[in-house]
Amino acid sequence: SEVQDQLKGVQQLQATGGAFAAILAAGSVVTWGNPAYGGDSSEVQDQLKGVQLLQAASCAFAAILADESVVTWGVPAYGGDSS
């Protein structure tokens, strides 16, 4: 599948109630699953560079970047909007 082809050099994997996110060796992130659970990171994909750590809540993800900033996505009520 399209996702499977991207899953090389996975460093960390996290899951919400219906989606997964993986950090790849280059510090990028691949997500898949139900968009309502954070499976669609397209809105923040340009910010997901140099990702060091992922954390998942029930319907949202947070990524810590190399510059110690945080990027979130998923359902806003579950932490998906940190703007």
mmCIF file of C-alpha atoms in Angstrom:
data_model
loop_
_atom_site.group_PDB
_atom_site.id
_atom_site.type_symbol
_atom_site.label_atom_id
_atom_site.label_comp_id
_atom_site.label_asym_id
_atom_site.label_seq_id
_atom_site.Cartn_x
_atom_site.Cartn_y
_atom_site.Cartn_z
ATOM 1 C CA SER A 1 0.000 0.000 0.000
ATOM 2 C CA GLU A 2 0.977 3.654 -0.226
ATOM 3 C CA VAL A 3 1.554 3.854 3.543
ATOM 4 C CA GLN A 4 3.539 0.621 3.645
ATOM 5 C CA ASP A 5 5.939 1.975 1.036
ATOM 6 C CA GLN A 6 6.702 4.948 3.300
ATOM 7 C CA LEU A 7 7.311 2.898 6.444
ATOM 8 C CA LYS A 8 11.071 2.455 6.240
ATOM 9 C CA GLY A 9 13.389 3.259 9.112
ATOM 10 C CA VAL A 10 10.604 3.667 11.646
ATOM 11 C CA GLN A 11 11.935 5.068 14.935
ATOM 12 C CA GLN A 12 8.750 5.349 16.973
ATOM 13 C CA LEU A 13 5.093 4.441 16.631
ATOM 14 C CA GLN A 14 2.111 5.869 18.488
ATOM 15 C CA ALA A 15 -1.608 5.175 18.234
ATOM 16 C CA THR A 16 -4.814 7.007 19.040
ATOM 17 C CA GLY A 17 -8.153 5.223 19.180
ATOM 18 C CA GLY A 18 -8.286 4.922 15.397
ATOM 19 C CA ALA A 19 -5.022 6.045 13.798
ATOM 20 C CA PHE A 20 -1.258 5.558 13.862
ATOM 21 C CA ALA A 21 1.690 7.922 13.508
ATOM 22 C CA ALA A 22 5.276 6.864 12.858
ATOM 23 C CA ILE A 23 8.509 8.833 13.082
ATOM 24 C CA LEU A 24 10.890 7.894 10.292
ATOM 25 C CA ALA A 25 14.688 7.976 10.485
ATOM 26 C CA ALA A 26 14.867 11.376 8.774
ATOM 27 C CA GLY A 27 12.573 12.928 11.398
ATOM 28 C CA SER A 28 9.491 13.032 9.212
ATOM 29 C CA VAL A 29 6.112 11.600 10.213
ATOM 30 C CA VAL A 30 3.723 9.271 8.414
ATOM 31 C CA THR A 31 0.128 8.949 9.622
ATOM 32 C CA TRP A 32 -2.669 6.652 8.623
ATOM 33 C CA GLY A 33 -6.078 5.566 9.821
ATOM 34 C CA ASN A 34 -9.272 7.424 10.600
ATOM 35 C CA PRO A 35 -8.878 11.179 9.990
ATOM 36 C CA ALA A 36 -11.213 11.818 12.926
ATOM 37 C CA TYR A 37 -8.566 10.237 15.177
ATOM 38 C CA GLY A 38 -5.531 12.051 13.781
ATOM 39 C CA GLY A 39 -4.913 9.821 10.788
ATOM 40 C CA ASP A 40 -4.654 12.834 8.466
ATOM 41 C CA SER A 41 -1.672 15.095 9.257
ATOM 42 C CA SER A 42 -1.728 16.938 5.924
ATOM 43 C CA GLU A 43 -2.535 20.297 7.518
ATOM 44 C CA VAL A 44 0.649 20.193 9.626
ATOM 45 C CA GLN A 45 2.848 18.018 7.425
ATOM 46 C CA ASP A 46 5.045 20.964 6.420
ATOM 47 C CA GLN A 47 5.807 21.551 10.120
ATOM 48 C CA LEU A 48 6.665 17.921 10.861
ATOM 49 C CA LYS A 49 10.412 18.100 10.272
ATOM 50 C CA GLY A 50 13.036 16.956 12.738
ATOM 51 C CA VAL A 51 10.471 15.181 14.893
ATOM 52 C CA GLN A 52 12.046 13.686 18.015
ATOM 53 C CA LEU A 53 9.076 12.246 19.872
ATOM 54 C CA LEU A 54 5.392 11.496 19.336
ATOM 55 C CA GLN A 55 2.694 11.338 21.967
ATOM 56 C CA ALA A 56 -0.869 10.216 21.374
ATOM 57 C CA ALA A 57 -4.113 11.052 23.138
ATOM 58 C CA SER A 58 -7.411 9.352 22.355
ATOM 59 C CA CYS A 59 -8.075 11.430 19.217
ATOM 60 C CA ALA A 60 -4.971 13.592 18.693
ATOM 61 C CA PHE A 61 -1.195 13.499 18.331
ATOM 62 C CA ALA A 62 1.572 15.799 19.539
ATOM 63 C CA ALA A 63 5.085 15.858 18.093
ATOM 64 C CA ILE A 64 8.147 17.359 19.763
ATOM 65 C CA LEU A 65 10.564 18.801 17.203
ATOM 66 C CA ALA A 66 14.332 19.155 17.365
ATOM 67 C CA ASP A 67 13.966 22.839 18.246
ATOM 68 C CA GLU A 68 11.822 21.788 21.251
ATOM 69 C CA SER A 69 8.619 23.196 19.747
ATOM 70 C CA VAL A 70 5.415 21.173 19.617
ATOM 71 C CA VAL A 71 3.084 20.449 16.699
ATOM 72 C CA THR A 72 -0.352 18.940 17.280
ATOM 73 C CA TRP A 73 -3.085 17.571 15.056
ATOM 74 C CA GLY A 74 -6.331 15.684 15.444
ATOM 75 C CA VAL A 75 -9.548 16.599 17.232
ATOM 76 C CA PRO A 76 -9.200 20.055 18.831
ATOM 77 C CA ALA A 77 -11.224 19.090 21.907
ATOM 78 C CA TYR A 78 -8.701 16.306 22.562
ATOM 79 C CA GLY A 79 -5.612 18.469 22.202
ATOM 80 C CA GLY A 80 -5.326 18.499 18.430
ATOM 81 C CA ASP A 81 -5.194 22.292 18.192
ATOM 82 C CA SER A 82 -2.370 23.971 20.143
ATOM 83 C CA SER A 83 -2.441 27.225 18.175
#
